[in-house]
């Protein structure tokens, strides 16, 4: 393994000792271990010190390449490095099962994926090596791990002996170092779906050997390692594939069945440690594509699956049946409850089309509407017309002008009926089809256009993503309003509704800030929940804009409204704001220590940090710890009384 090279943005974490954590497992070539993988995991552990210089002998590399059984040893950790001077990163090399090794990139301090995805326990990016008669590398890692990952890879195997690089999808956290691997393995063949390899060409910027695979295509690595490829689009990118190894019954799933949970535990720990992270990951990444989840799982029904080698978090081995069943149950429930559906058409690889489409998707999904993401660059006319016909809502992100994608949108417009709810948005790609022209074309088809076209004046910030997410929520609400009103009226008998309405509460404004985005809402379902530490709960409707600001680890302020004179501030925040509008315009406020808004009119405020969330049917019950609190006025908090419990 090459010694780590220091650069200005990377430095060792104080307290770690180079060379004591960073070790290589010795391989036993003298005797083959032919027992089952569970026996292999019980084998004795042998370690040796890290060499000071790279191993560059072809003889040893060839020997490594054809070693088909590896003695299981303790996972090997590199030293921790500070990325950009503040975020701890590290790699871990571990035996997984027969002839299979993982290189896990541990991103200890990553605290967010996109604006809505707060991370409490960091995350990992998992890469895998399978050694048959041929050698396959499944996925790579994030660019920030270049030094650590390449050192781990070259310590494990001579990269020039890699025969195949399987790219399960091209999101940068998994494919960011494929180009670097190809520099050392120029003869390797890159395997992926057709869409994947098209995307990868734009990322790597150099020719490489490639092999397009389709559903149930097979690749024999030798020594029993026959790989079967399963097309799993939209989990959560359109180019995603699963890979199944028949010898070890391991299913490599990239994002699916994963979780953002960083620890030194290679395999899934007890359920109480991971259940919340697993469900939250599904909610944020997979729920919107529930139909695609079920389709992919049906494709896997004939396979024996003992291990799920995920792209994020621990490798699943102890709880595979239970965790797979949860995906099925959650997806069945999501589709059963979906009152409507929406198709989002975007152009992969063009401007910010995909990122903005995902923000819209998050917003629509909050309302319980089923969403299908469709890439205009990979749709034929028949598929597009069928999608338009099967969804009540249509969102189009402007494609590049004078391209086949623009022609396809013209066909899409012509196929839209008079009852469709339509939203048009810019992609900020530099040559967008004019959204006002597209909007007028949809109106000419008598489509319902409840929201003005979304326009982007700069590279998307948190505020722009908030605009798109809230617009998606508004469209979802437009698709479901009538049904929700009927359900609300039938939710409980009148006498029960009146009895529950006797529960009283206070009146508060919950306010939060993330970067350039701010949000607020009136809250009355608030209750203290613990003494030590001081904590309380607040119920937040799933389709509220501020829900994205109240993920685990986020901060916010609870502003207590005064008993006298609260009406104007309450009326202001009960206003239905347009998507992306500044909710604090005309309101006097100042930031707390976290930048979250504190209202001047509040009698008191408490600064809080979200600790956990419990899912109810239509709300999230958010438990938060109090970080600090201040009394502004010696007045009582306003109380809120209702006549019935079917409204706030």
Coordinates of C-alpha atoms in Angstrom, one line a residue:
X1 CA 0.0 0.0 0.0
X2 CA 1.3 3.4 -0.8
X3 CA 2.1 5.7 2.1
X4 CA -0.4 8.5 2.5
X5 CA 0.7 11.8 1.0
X6 CA -0.3 14.9 2.9
X7 CA -1.9 17.8 1.1
X8 CA -3.0 21.2 2.4
X9 CA -6.6 20.2 2.9
X10 CA -5.9 16.8 4.6
X11 CA -4.2 16.3 7.9
X12 CA -4.0 13.5 10.5
X13 CA -6.5 13.8 13.4
X14 CA -4.7 14.5 16.7
X15 CA -4.6 11.4 18.9
X16 CA -4.3 8.8 16.1
X17 CA -1.0 7.1 15.5
X18 CA -0.1 6.4 11.9
X19 CA 0.9 2.8 11.4
X20 CA -0.9 1.4 14.4
X21 CA -4.4 1.5 13.0
X22 CA -3.4 1.2 9.4
X23 CA -2.5 -2.5 8.9
X24 CA -3.0 -5.1 6.2
X25 CA -4.4 -8.5 6.6
X26 CA -2.0 -11.3 5.7
X27 CA -3.4 -13.8 3.3
X28 CA -2.9 -17.5 3.6
X29 CA -2.1 -19.0 0.2
X30 CA -0.9 -22.3 1.6
X31 CA -4.3 -23.7 2.6
X32 CA -7.6 -23.0 1.0
X33 CA -10.5 -22.2 3.2
X34 CA -13.5 -24.0 1.6
X35 CA -16.0 -23.8 4.5
X36 CA -19.1 -21.7 4.4
X37 CA -18.8 -18.0 4.9
X38 CA -19.9 -18.2 8.5
X39 CA -16.9 -20.5 9.2
X40 CA -14.6 -18.2 7.3
X41 CA -15.7 -15.3 9.6
X42 CA -14.6 -17.4 12.6
X43 CA -11.1 -17.9 11.2
X44 CA -8.1 -16.7 13.3
X45 CA -7.1 -13.1 12.7
X46 CA -3.6 -12.3 11.4
X47 CA -2.2 -8.9 10.8
X48 CA 1.1 -7.4 9.7
X49 CA 2.4 -3.9 9.7
X50 CA 1.8 -1.5 6.9
X51 CA 4.7 -1.3 4.4
X52 CA 6.4 2.0 3.9
X53 CA 6.4 1.8 0.1
X54 CA 4.0 0.5 -2.6
X55 CA 4.1 -3.2 -3.5
X56 CA 4.9 -3.2 -7.2
X57 CA 5.8 -6.8 -8.1
X58 CA 3.7 -8.4 -10.7
X59 CA 4.4 -11.8 -9.2
X60 CA 2.7 -11.0 -5.9
X61 CA -0.2 -9.2 -7.7
X62 CA -0.9 -12.2 -9.8
X63 CA -0.8 -14.4 -6.8
X64 CA -3.3 -12.1 -5.1
X65 CA -5.5 -12.0 -8.1
X66 CA -6.0 -15.8 -8.2
X67 CA -6.3 -16.3 -4.5
X68 CA -9.9 -17.6 -4.1
X69 CA -10.1 -17.9 -0.4
X70 CA -9.0 -15.2 2.1
X71 CA -8.5 -15.8 5.8
X72 CA -11.0 -13.7 7.7
X73 CA -9.3 -11.1 9.8
X74 CA -10.2 -8.1 12.0
X75 CA -11.3 -5.1 10.0
X76 CA -8.4 -2.8 9.3
X77 CA -8.8 1.0 9.8
X78 CA -6.6 3.7 8.3
X79 CA -5.7 6.7 10.4
X80 CA -8.4 9.4 10.5
X81 CA -7.8 12.3 8.3
X82 CA -9.3 15.8 8.5
X83 CA -10.9 16.8 5.2
X84 CA -10.8 20.5 4.6
X85 CA -9.4 20.8 8.1
X86 CA -12.6 19.9 10.0
X87 CA -14.4 16.7 8.8
X88 CA -13.0 13.4 9.9
X89 CA -12.7 10.7 7.2
X90 CA -11.2 7.2 7.3
X91 CA -11.2 3.9 5.4
X92 CA -11.9 0.4 6.6
X93 CA -11.0 -2.8 4.9
X94 CA -12.8 -6.0 5.9
X95 CA -13.6 -9.5 4.8
X96 CA -17.3 -9.9 3.9
X97 CA -17.7 -13.4 2.7
X98 CA -15.9 -16.0 0.5
X99 CA -13.4 -14.2 -1.8
X100 CA -15.2 -10.9 -1.1
X101 CA -13.7 -7.8 0.6
X102 CA -15.1 -4.4 1.3
X103 CA -13.4 -1.0 1.3
X104 CA -15.6 1.2 3.4
X105 CA -15.1 5.0 3.3
X106 CA -16.1 6.3 6.7
X107 CA -17.4 9.9 6.5
X108 CA -17.7 10.5 10.2
X109 CA -18.9 14.1 10.3
X110 CA -21.0 14.5 7.2
X111 CA -24.1 16.1 8.5
X112 CA -26.3 16.6 5.4
X113 CA -27.3 15.1 2.1
X114 CA -29.1 17.9 0.2
X115 CA -31.2 20.4 2.0
X116 CA -33.7 18.0 3.5
X117 CA -31.5 15.1 4.5
X118 CA -29.9 15.7 7.9
X119 CA -27.5 13.1 9.1
X120 CA -27.1 12.3 12.8
X121 CA -24.4 9.6 12.5
X122 CA -22.5 10.5 9.3
X123 CA -22.4 8.0 6.5
X124 CA -20.2 5.5 4.6
X125 CA -19.5 4.8 0.9
X126 CA -19.0 1.0 0.4
X127 CA -16.9 -0.5 -2.3
X128 CA -16.4 -4.3 -2.9
X129 CA -13.8 -6.6 -4.4
X130 CA -14.7 -10.1 -5.6
X131 CA -11.8 -12.4 -6.4
X132 CA -12.7 -15.3 -8.7
X133 CA -10.5 -16.4 -11.6
X134 CA -11.3 -12.9 -12.7
X135 CA -11.4 -9.9 -10.4
X136 CA -14.3 -7.5 -10.1
X137 CA -14.5 -4.2 -8.3
X138 CA -18.1 -3.1 -7.4
X139 CA -18.3 0.7 -7.1
X140 CA -15.6 3.1 -5.9
X141 CA -15.9 6.1 -3.6
X142 CA -16.3 9.8 -3.2
X143 CA -13.6 12.1 -4.6
X144 CA -12.8 13.4 -1.0
X145 CA -11.5 9.9 -0.2
X146 CA -9.0 9.8 -3.2
X147 CA -5.9 9.4 -1.1
X148 CA -7.3 7.1 1.5
X149 CA -9.4 4.9 -0.9
X150 CA -6.6 4.5 -3.5
X151 CA -4.1 3.6 -0.8
X152 CA -6.6 1.0 0.6
X153 CA -7.3 -0.4 -2.9
X154 CA -3.6 -0.7 -3.9
X155 CA -2.9 -2.3 -0.5
X156 CA -5.5 -4.9 -1.1
X157 CA -4.8 -5.7 -4.8
X158 CA -2.8 -4.5 -7.7
X159 CA -5.4 -2.4 -9.6
X160 CA -3.9 -3.4 -13.0
X161 CA -5.2 -6.9 -12.3
X162 CA -8.8 -5.8 -12.1
X163 CA -10.8 -7.3 -14.9
X164 CA -14.2 -5.6 -14.3
X165 CA -15.5 -2.5 -12.6
X166 CA -19.2 -2.7 -11.9
X167 CA -20.8 0.7 -11.6
X168 CA -24.2 0.3 -9.9
X169 CA -25.0 3.9 -10.6
X170 CA -23.1 7.1 -11.3
X171 CA -23.9 9.4 -8.4
X172 CA -20.5 10.9 -7.4
X173 CA -20.4 9.3 -3.9
X174 CA -20.1 5.9 -5.6
X175 CA -18.5 6.7 -8.9
X176 CA -16.3 9.7 -8.1
X177 CA -13.1 7.7 -8.2
X178 CA -13.9 5.4 -11.1
X179 CA -11.7 7.5 -13.3
X180 CA -8.8 7.2 -10.8
X181 CA -9.2 3.5 -10.7
X182 CA -9.2 3.3 -14.5
X183 CA -5.9 5.2 -14.6
X184 CA -4.4 2.2 -12.7
X185 CA -6.5 -0.4 -14.5
X186 CA -6.7 0.8 -18.1
X187 CA -7.6 -2.7 -19.4
X188 CA -10.6 -3.2 -17.1
X189 CA -14.0 -3.4 -18.6
X190 CA -16.6 -1.1 -17.0
X191 CA -20.0 -2.7 -16.6
X192 CA -23.3 -0.9 -16.1
X193 CA -26.7 -0.1 -17.5
X194 CA -26.9 1.7 -20.8
X195 CA -27.9 4.9 -19.0
X196 CA -25.1 4.5 -16.5
X197 CA -22.4 4.2 -19.1
X198 CA -23.7 7.2 -20.9
X199 CA -23.5 9.3 -17.7
X200 CA -20.0 7.9 -16.9
X201 CA -18.6 9.0 -20.2
X202 CA -19.4 12.5 -19.2
X203 CA -17.7 12.0 -15.8
X204 CA -14.5 10.2 -16.8
X205 CA -13.7 12.2 -20.0
X206 CA -11.6 9.5 -21.6
X207 CA -12.2 6.3 -23.5
X208 CA -12.6 3.0 -21.6
X209 CA -13.7 -0.5 -22.3
X210 CA -17.4 -0.9 -21.5
X211 CA -20.1 -3.6 -21.3
X212 CA -23.8 -2.7 -21.2
X213 CA -25.9 -5.2 -19.2
X214 CA -29.6 -5.8 -19.2
X215 CA -31.9 -7.5 -16.7
X216 CA -30.8 -11.0 -15.8
X217 CA -27.6 -10.8 -17.8
X218 CA -24.8 -12.9 -16.3
X219 CA -21.0 -12.7 -15.9
X220 CA -18.9 -15.7 -14.8
X221 CA -15.8 -14.6 -12.8
X222 CA -14.9 -18.3 -12.2
X223 CA -14.6 -20.3 -9.0
X224 CA -18.4 -20.3 -8.7
X225 CA -18.7 -16.5 -8.7
X226 CA -21.4 -16.0 -11.3
X227 CA -22.8 -12.5 -11.3
X228 CA -26.4 -11.8 -12.2
X229 CA -27.4 -8.2 -13.0
X230 CA -30.9 -6.8 -12.1
X231 CA -32.2 -3.6 -13.5
X232 CA -33.4 -1.4 -10.6
X233 CA -34.1 2.1 -12.1
X234 CA -35.1 5.0 -9.8
X235 CA -33.5 3.4 -6.7
X236 CA -32.8 6.2 -6.5
X237 CA -31.3 7.1 -9.9
X238 CA -32.5 6.0 -13.4
X239 CA -29.2 4.1 -14.0
X240 CA -29.2 1.8 -10.9
X241 CA -28.5 -1.9 -11.1
X242 CA -28.3 -4.6 -8.5
X243 CA -25.6 -7.4 -8.7
X244 CA -26.1 -10.9 -7.3
X245 CA -23.2 -13.3 -6.6
X246 CA -24.4 -16.9 -6.9
X247 CA -21.5 -18.4 -4.8
X248 CA -22.0 -16.2 -1.8
X249 CA -25.6 -15.3 -2.2
X250 CA -24.7 -11.7 -1.8
X251 CA -26.8 -8.9 -3.3
X252 CA -25.0 -5.7 -4.1
X253 CA -27.6 -3.0 -4.0
X254 CA -25.9 0.4 -3.9
X255 CA -28.4 2.9 -2.4
X256 CA -31.3 0.5 -1.8
X257 CA -31.6 -1.1 1.7
X258 CA -28.9 1.3 2.9
X259 CA -28.8 3.9 5.7
X260 CA -26.7 6.9 6.6
X261 CA -25.0 5.3 9.7
X262 CA -21.3 5.5 10.1
X263 CA -19.6 3.2 12.6
X264 CA -16.8 0.7 12.8
X265 CA -19.3 -2.1 12.8
X266 CA -19.0 -3.7 9.3
X267 CA -22.2 -5.7 9.6
X268 CA -25.7 -4.6 10.8
X269 CA -25.7 -4.1 14.6
X270 CA -28.8 -4.8 16.8
X271 CA -32.0 -3.4 15.4
X272 CA -32.5 -0.8 18.1
X273 CA -29.4 1.0 16.9
X274 CA -30.3 1.2 13.2
X275 CA -34.1 1.1 12.9
X276 CA -34.6 4.8 12.9
X277 CA -31.8 5.5 10.5
X278 CA -33.1 2.7 8.1
X279 CA -36.7 4.1 8.1
X280 CA -35.6 7.7 7.7
X281 CA -33.4 6.8 4.8
X282 CA -36.3 5.0 3.1
X283 CA -38.6 7.9 3.8
X284 CA -36.2 10.4 2.2
X285 CA -34.8 8.4 -0.7
X286 CA -37.0 5.5 -1.6
X287 CA -40.6 6.2 -0.6
X288 CA -41.2 8.5 -3.6
X289 CA -40.2 5.5 -5.8
X290 CA -42.2 2.9 -3.9
X291 CA -43.5 1.3 -7.2
X292 CA -39.9 0.9 -8.4
X293 CA -38.9 -0.6 -5.0
X294 CA -41.5 -3.3 -5.4
X295 CA -40.6 -3.9 -9.0
X296 CA -36.9 -4.4 -8.2
X297 CA -37.8 -6.7 -5.3
X298 CA -40.0 -8.8 -7.5
X299 CA -37.1 -9.2 -9.9
X300 CA -35.0 -10.6 -7.0
X301 CA -37.6 -13.2 -5.9
X302 CA -35.8 -16.1 -7.5
X303 CA -32.5 -15.3 -5.9
X304 CA -31.2 -16.6 -2.6
X305 CA -30.0 -13.6 -0.6
X306 CA -28.0 -14.1 2.6
X307 CA -26.1 -10.8 2.6
X308 CA -27.0 -7.4 1.2
X309 CA -23.9 -5.4 0.4
X310 CA -25.2 -1.8 0.5
X311 CA -23.6 1.3 -0.7
X312 CA -24.2 3.2 2.6
X313 CA -24.0 2.1 6.2
X314 CA -23.4 -1.4 7.5
X315 CA -23.6 -4.5 5.3
X316 CA -26.8 -6.4 6.1
X317 CA -26.3 -10.0 7.3
X318 CA -28.1 -10.5 10.6
X319 CA -31.5 -8.9 9.7
X320 CA -31.9 -9.4 6.0
X321 CA -35.4 -10.9 5.9
X322 CA -36.8 -8.4 8.4
X323 CA -35.3 -5.4 6.7
X324 CA -36.3 -6.5 3.2
X325 CA -39.9 -7.1 4.5
X326 CA -40.0 -3.6 5.8
X327 CA -39.2 -2.2 2.4
X328 CA -42.0 -4.2 0.9
X329 CA -44.5 -3.2 3.7
X330 CA -43.6 0.5 3.5
X331 CA -43.8 0.5 -0.3
X332 CA -47.1 -1.3 -0.3
X333 CA -48.5 1.1 2.2
X334 CA -47.2 4.1 0.3
X335 CA -49.0 3.0 -2.9
X336 CA -52.1 2.0 -1.1
X337 CA -52.4 5.4 0.6
X338 CA -51.5 7.4 -2.4
X339 CA -54.5 9.5 -3.4
X340 CA -53.0 10.6 -6.7
X341 CA -49.9 10.3 -8.8
X342 CA -47.5 12.7 -10.5
X343 CA -44.8 12.4 -13.2
X344 CA -41.8 14.6 -13.2
X345 CA -39.9 14.9 -16.5
X346 CA -36.3 16.1 -16.4
X347 CA -33.1 15.9 -18.4
X348 CA -30.3 13.9 -16.8
X349 CA -26.9 15.6 -17.0
X350 CA -28.3 19.0 -18.1
X351 CA -27.8 21.9 -15.8
X352 CA -29.5 21.4 -12.4
X353 CA -32.4 19.5 -13.9
X354 CA -31.9 16.4 -11.8
X355 CA -31.2 18.3 -8.5
X356 CA -34.3 20.5 -9.0
X357 CA -36.4 17.5 -10.0
X358 CA -35.5 15.8 -6.7
X359 CA -36.5 19.0 -4.8
X360 CA -39.9 18.9 -6.5
X361 CA -40.2 15.2 -5.9
X362 CA -39.6 15.7 -2.1
X363 CA -42.3 18.4 -2.0
X364 CA -44.9 16.3 -3.9
X365 CA -44.1 13.2 -1.9
X366 CA -44.9 15.0 1.4
X367 CA -48.5 15.2 0.4
X368 CA -48.8 11.4 0.0
X369 CA -48.9 11.6 -3.8
X370 CA -47.0 8.9 -5.7
X371 CA -44.2 10.2 -7.9
X372 CA -42.4 8.9 -10.9
X373 CA -39.2 10.5 -12.1
X374 CA -38.7 10.2 -15.9
X375 CA -35.6 11.2 -17.8
X376 CA -36.5 12.8 -21.2
X377 CA -33.2 11.8 -22.7
X378 CA -34.0 8.1 -22.2
X379 CA -37.8 8.0 -23.0
X380 CA -39.3 6.9 -26.3
X381 CA -42.6 8.5 -27.4
X382 CA -44.8 5.6 -26.4
X383 CA -43.4 5.5 -22.9
X384 CA -43.9 9.3 -22.5
X385 CA -47.5 9.3 -23.7
X386 CA -48.3 6.3 -21.4
X387 CA -46.8 8.2 -18.4
X388 CA -48.8 11.3 -19.2
X389 CA -52.0 9.3 -19.4
X390 CA -51.5 7.4 -16.1
X391 CA -50.7 10.4 -13.9
X392 CA -52.9 13.2 -12.7
X393 CA -50.0 15.7 -12.1
X394 CA -47.3 16.6 -14.7
X395 CA -44.2 18.5 -13.9
X396 CA -41.8 19.4 -16.7
X397 CA -38.3 20.8 -16.1
X398 CA -37.3 22.7 -19.2
X399 CA -35.1 20.7 -21.5
X400 CA -32.3 22.2 -23.6
X401 CA -33.6 24.0 -26.7
X402 CA -33.2 22.5 -30.2
X403 CA -32.6 19.0 -29.0
X404 CA -34.5 15.7 -29.1
X405 CA -35.6 16.3 -25.5
X406 CA -37.3 19.6 -26.6
X407 CA -39.1 17.7 -29.4
X408 CA -40.2 15.1 -26.8
X409 CA -41.7 17.9 -24.6
X410 CA -43.6 19.2 -27.6
X411 CA -45.1 15.7 -28.0
X412 CA -45.8 15.6 -24.2
X413 CA -47.7 18.9 -24.4
X414 CA -49.9 17.6 -27.2
X415 CA -50.8 14.5 -25.2
X416 CA -51.9 16.4 -22.0
X417 CA -55.6 16.4 -21.3
X418 CA -57.8 19.1 -19.9
X419 CA -57.9 17.6 -16.3
X420 CA -54.2 17.4 -15.8
X421 CA -52.5 19.6 -13.2
X422 CA -49.3 20.9 -14.7
X423 CA -46.2 22.8 -13.4
X424 CA -43.3 24.0 -15.5
X425 CA -39.9 24.9 -14.1
X426 CA -36.5 26.0 -15.3
X427 CA -33.5 23.6 -15.2
X428 CA -30.8 26.4 -15.1
X429 CA -28.8 24.7 -17.8
X430 CA -27.9 27.7 -20.0
X431 CA -30.1 27.0 -23.0
X432 CA -33.5 26.1 -21.4
X433 CA -36.7 26.1 -23.5
X434 CA -38.5 29.2 -22.4
X435 CA -40.8 28.2 -19.5
X436 CA -43.4 30.9 -20.3
X437 CA -43.8 29.5 -23.8
X438 CA -44.2 26.0 -22.4
X439 CA -46.7 27.2 -19.8
X440 CA -48.8 28.9 -22.5
X441 CA -48.7 25.7 -24.6
X442 CA -50.1 23.7 -21.7
X443 CA -52.8 26.3 -21.1
X444 CA -53.8 26.0 -24.8
X445 CA -54.4 22.3 -24.1
X446 CA -56.8 23.4 -21.3
X447 CA -54.5 21.9 -18.7
X448 CA -54.9 23.2 -15.1
X449 CA -51.9 25.3 -14.2
X450 CA -52.2 26.2 -10.5
X451 CA -48.6 27.5 -10.1
X452 CA -46.7 30.1 -12.1
X453 CA -43.6 28.7 -13.9
X454 CA -40.6 28.4 -11.6
X455 CA -37.5 30.5 -12.7
X456 CA -33.9 30.3 -11.5
X457 CA -31.6 33.4 -11.6
X458 CA -28.5 31.8 -10.1
X459 CA -27.0 28.4 -9.3
X460 CA -29.5 26.8 -6.9
X461 CA -29.1 27.8 -3.3
X462 CA -31.0 26.5 -0.3
X463 CA -33.6 29.2 -1.0
X464 CA -34.1 28.0 -4.6
X465 CA -34.4 24.3 -3.5
X466 CA -36.9 25.5 -0.9
X467 CA -38.9 27.3 -3.7
X468 CA -39.0 24.1 -5.8
X469 CA -39.8 21.8 -2.9
X470 CA -42.7 24.1 -1.7
X471 CA -44.0 24.3 -5.3
X472 CA -44.0 20.5 -5.4
X473 CA -46.0 20.4 -2.1
X474 CA -48.5 23.0 -3.5
X475 CA -49.0 20.9 -6.6
X476 CA -49.5 17.7 -4.5
X477 CA -52.0 19.5 -2.3
X478 CA -53.9 20.7 -5.4
X479 CA -54.1 17.0 -6.5
X480 CA -55.4 15.8 -3.1
X481 CA -57.4 18.6 -1.6
X482 CA -60.9 17.3 -2.3
X483 CA -60.2 13.8 -1.1
X484 CA -58.6 15.1 2.1
X485 CA -61.6 17.2 2.9
X486 CA -63.9 14.2 2.6
X487 CA -61.6 12.0 4.7
X488 CA -61.3 14.7 7.4
X489 CA -65.1 14.9 7.7
X490 CA -65.4 11.2 8.0
X491 CA -62.3 10.8 10.3
X492 CA -64.2 10.5 13.6
X493 CA -67.8 10.7 15.0
X494 CA -68.9 14.2 15.8
X495 CA -69.1 13.6 19.6
X496 CA -65.6 12.2 19.7
X497 CA -64.3 15.2 17.7
X498 CA -65.9 17.6 20.2
X499 CA -64.5 15.7 23.2
X500 CA -61.0 15.6 21.7
X501 CA -61.4 19.3 20.9
X502 CA -61.4 20.1 24.6
X503 CA -57.6 19.5 24.7
X504 CA -56.1 22.9 24.9
X505 CA -52.6 24.1 23.9
X506 CA -50.5 27.2 23.6
X507 CA -49.8 29.3 20.6
X508 CA -46.2 29.3 19.2
X509 CA -44.3 30.2 16.1
X510 CA -41.7 27.5 15.1
X511 CA -38.9 29.2 13.1
X512 CA -35.8 27.8 11.4
X513 CA -33.0 28.7 9.0
X514 CA -30.7 26.7 6.7
X515 CA -28.2 28.7 4.7
X516 CA -30.2 31.1 2.6
X517 CA -33.6 29.4 3.3
X518 CA -35.9 30.3 6.2
X519 CA -39.3 28.9 7.3
X520 CA -41.8 29.2 10.0
X521 CA -45.3 28.0 11.1
X522 CA -47.9 28.5 13.8
X523 CA -47.9 25.5 16.2
X524 CA -50.2 24.6 19.0
X525 CA -49.6 20.8 19.3
X526 CA -46.6 21.4 21.7
X527 CA -45.9 19.6 24.9
X528 CA -43.0 19.2 27.4
X529 CA -41.8 15.6 27.3
X530 CA -38.8 15.2 29.6
X531 CA -37.0 16.8 32.6
X532 CA -33.5 15.5 32.1
X533 CA -32.6 16.6 29.5
X534 CA -35.2 19.3 29.1
X535 CA -37.2 18.3 26.1
X536 CA -40.5 18.7 24.4
X537 CA -42.5 17.5 21.3
X538 CA -44.1 19.4 18.5
X539 CA -46.3 17.8 15.9
X540 CA -45.6 18.9 12.3
X541 CA -47.8 18.0 9.4
X542 CA -45.9 16.0 6.8
X543 CA -46.8 18.5 4.0
X544 CA -45.6 21.5 6.0
X545 CA -42.7 23.4 4.3
X546 CA -40.9 23.6 7.6
X547 CA -40.8 19.8 8.0
X548 CA -37.6 19.8 5.8
X549 CA -36.0 22.1 8.4
X550 CA -36.8 19.8 11.4
X551 CA -34.8 16.6 10.6
X552 CA -32.7 14.8 13.3
X553 CA -29.8 17.1 14.2
X554 CA -31.4 20.3 12.9
X555 CA -31.9 23.3 15.1
X556 CA -35.0 25.6 15.4
X557 CA -36.6 28.2 17.7
X558 CA -39.9 27.9 19.6
X559 CA -41.3 31.4 19.9
X560 CA -44.0 31.8 22.6
X561 CA -46.7 34.2 21.5
X562 CA -48.2 36.7 24.1
X563 CA -51.7 36.3 25.5
X564 CA -52.4 39.9 24.6
X565 CA -51.9 41.1 21.0
X566 CA -50.9 37.8 19.4
X567 CA -53.6 38.0 16.6
X568 CA -51.6 40.0 14.0
X569 CA -48.5 37.8 14.2
X570 CA -50.7 34.7 14.2
X571 CA -52.6 36.0 11.1
X572 CA -49.3 36.7 9.4
X573 CA -47.9 33.2 9.7
X574 CA -51.3 31.6 8.9
X575 CA -51.2 33.3 5.5
X576 CA -50.8 30.8 2.6
X577 CA -47.4 32.0 1.3
X578 CA -46.4 31.4 -2.4
X579 CA -43.6 28.9 -2.8
X580 CA -40.3 30.4 -1.8
X581 CA -41.8 33.6 -0.4
X582 CA -40.0 35.3 2.6
X583 CA -42.2 34.4 5.5
X584 CA -40.5 37.0 7.7
X585 CA -41.1 40.1 5.4
X586 CA -42.7 42.8 7.6
X587 CA -41.9 40.9 10.8
X588 CA -39.3 42.1 13.3
X589 CA -36.8 39.4 14.3
X590 CA -33.2 38.6 15.0
X591 CA -31.1 35.5 14.7
X592 CA -30.1 33.3 17.7
X593 CA -26.7 31.7 18.1
X594 CA -27.6 29.2 15.3
X595 CA -29.0 31.8 12.9
X596 CA -32.6 30.7 13.6
X597 CA -35.1 33.5 13.7
X598 CA -36.3 34.9 17.1
X599 CA -39.4 37.0 16.9
X600 CA -39.2 40.4 18.7
X601 CA -42.9 40.0 19.7
X602 CA -42.4 36.7 21.5
X603 CA -42.8 36.7 25.3
X604 CA -40.0 34.0 25.4
X605 CA -38.1 31.8 23.1
X606 CA -36.3 28.5 23.4
X607 CA -33.5 27.3 21.1
X608 CA -33.8 23.6 20.3
X609 CA -32.1 20.7 18.6
X610 CA -34.1 17.8 17.1
X611 CA -33.1 14.5 18.7
X612 CA -35.6 12.1 17.2
X613 CA -38.8 11.9 15.1
X614 CA -41.8 9.5 15.4
X615 CA -44.0 9.0 12.4
X616 CA -47.7 9.3 12.8
X617 CA -50.2 8.9 9.9
X618 CA -50.2 12.5 8.7
X619 CA -47.7 14.2 11.1
X620 CA -44.2 13.8 12.4
X621 CA -43.9 14.0 16.2
X622 CA -40.6 15.8 16.7
X623 CA -38.8 15.4 20.0
X624 CA -36.2 18.1 20.7
X625 CA -33.8 19.0 23.5
X626 CA -33.7 22.6 24.8
X627 CA -30.3 24.2 24.2
X628 CA -31.1 27.6 25.7
X629 CA -34.0 29.8 26.6
X630 CA -34.8 33.5 27.2
X631 CA -37.7 35.4 28.8
X632 CA -38.4 38.6 26.9
X633 CA -41.6 39.9 28.6
X634 CA -43.3 39.1 31.9
X635 CA -46.5 37.9 30.2
X636 CA -48.4 34.7 29.8
X637 CA -48.3 32.6 26.6
X638 CA -51.5 32.7 24.5
X639 CA -53.7 29.6 24.8
X640 CA -55.6 27.9 22.0
X641 CA -59.0 26.4 22.4
X642 CA -60.9 24.4 19.8
X643 CA -64.5 23.3 19.4
X644 CA -63.7 20.1 17.5
X645 CA -60.5 18.1 16.9
X646 CA -60.8 17.8 13.1
X647 CA -58.8 21.0 12.5
X648 CA -56.0 22.9 14.3

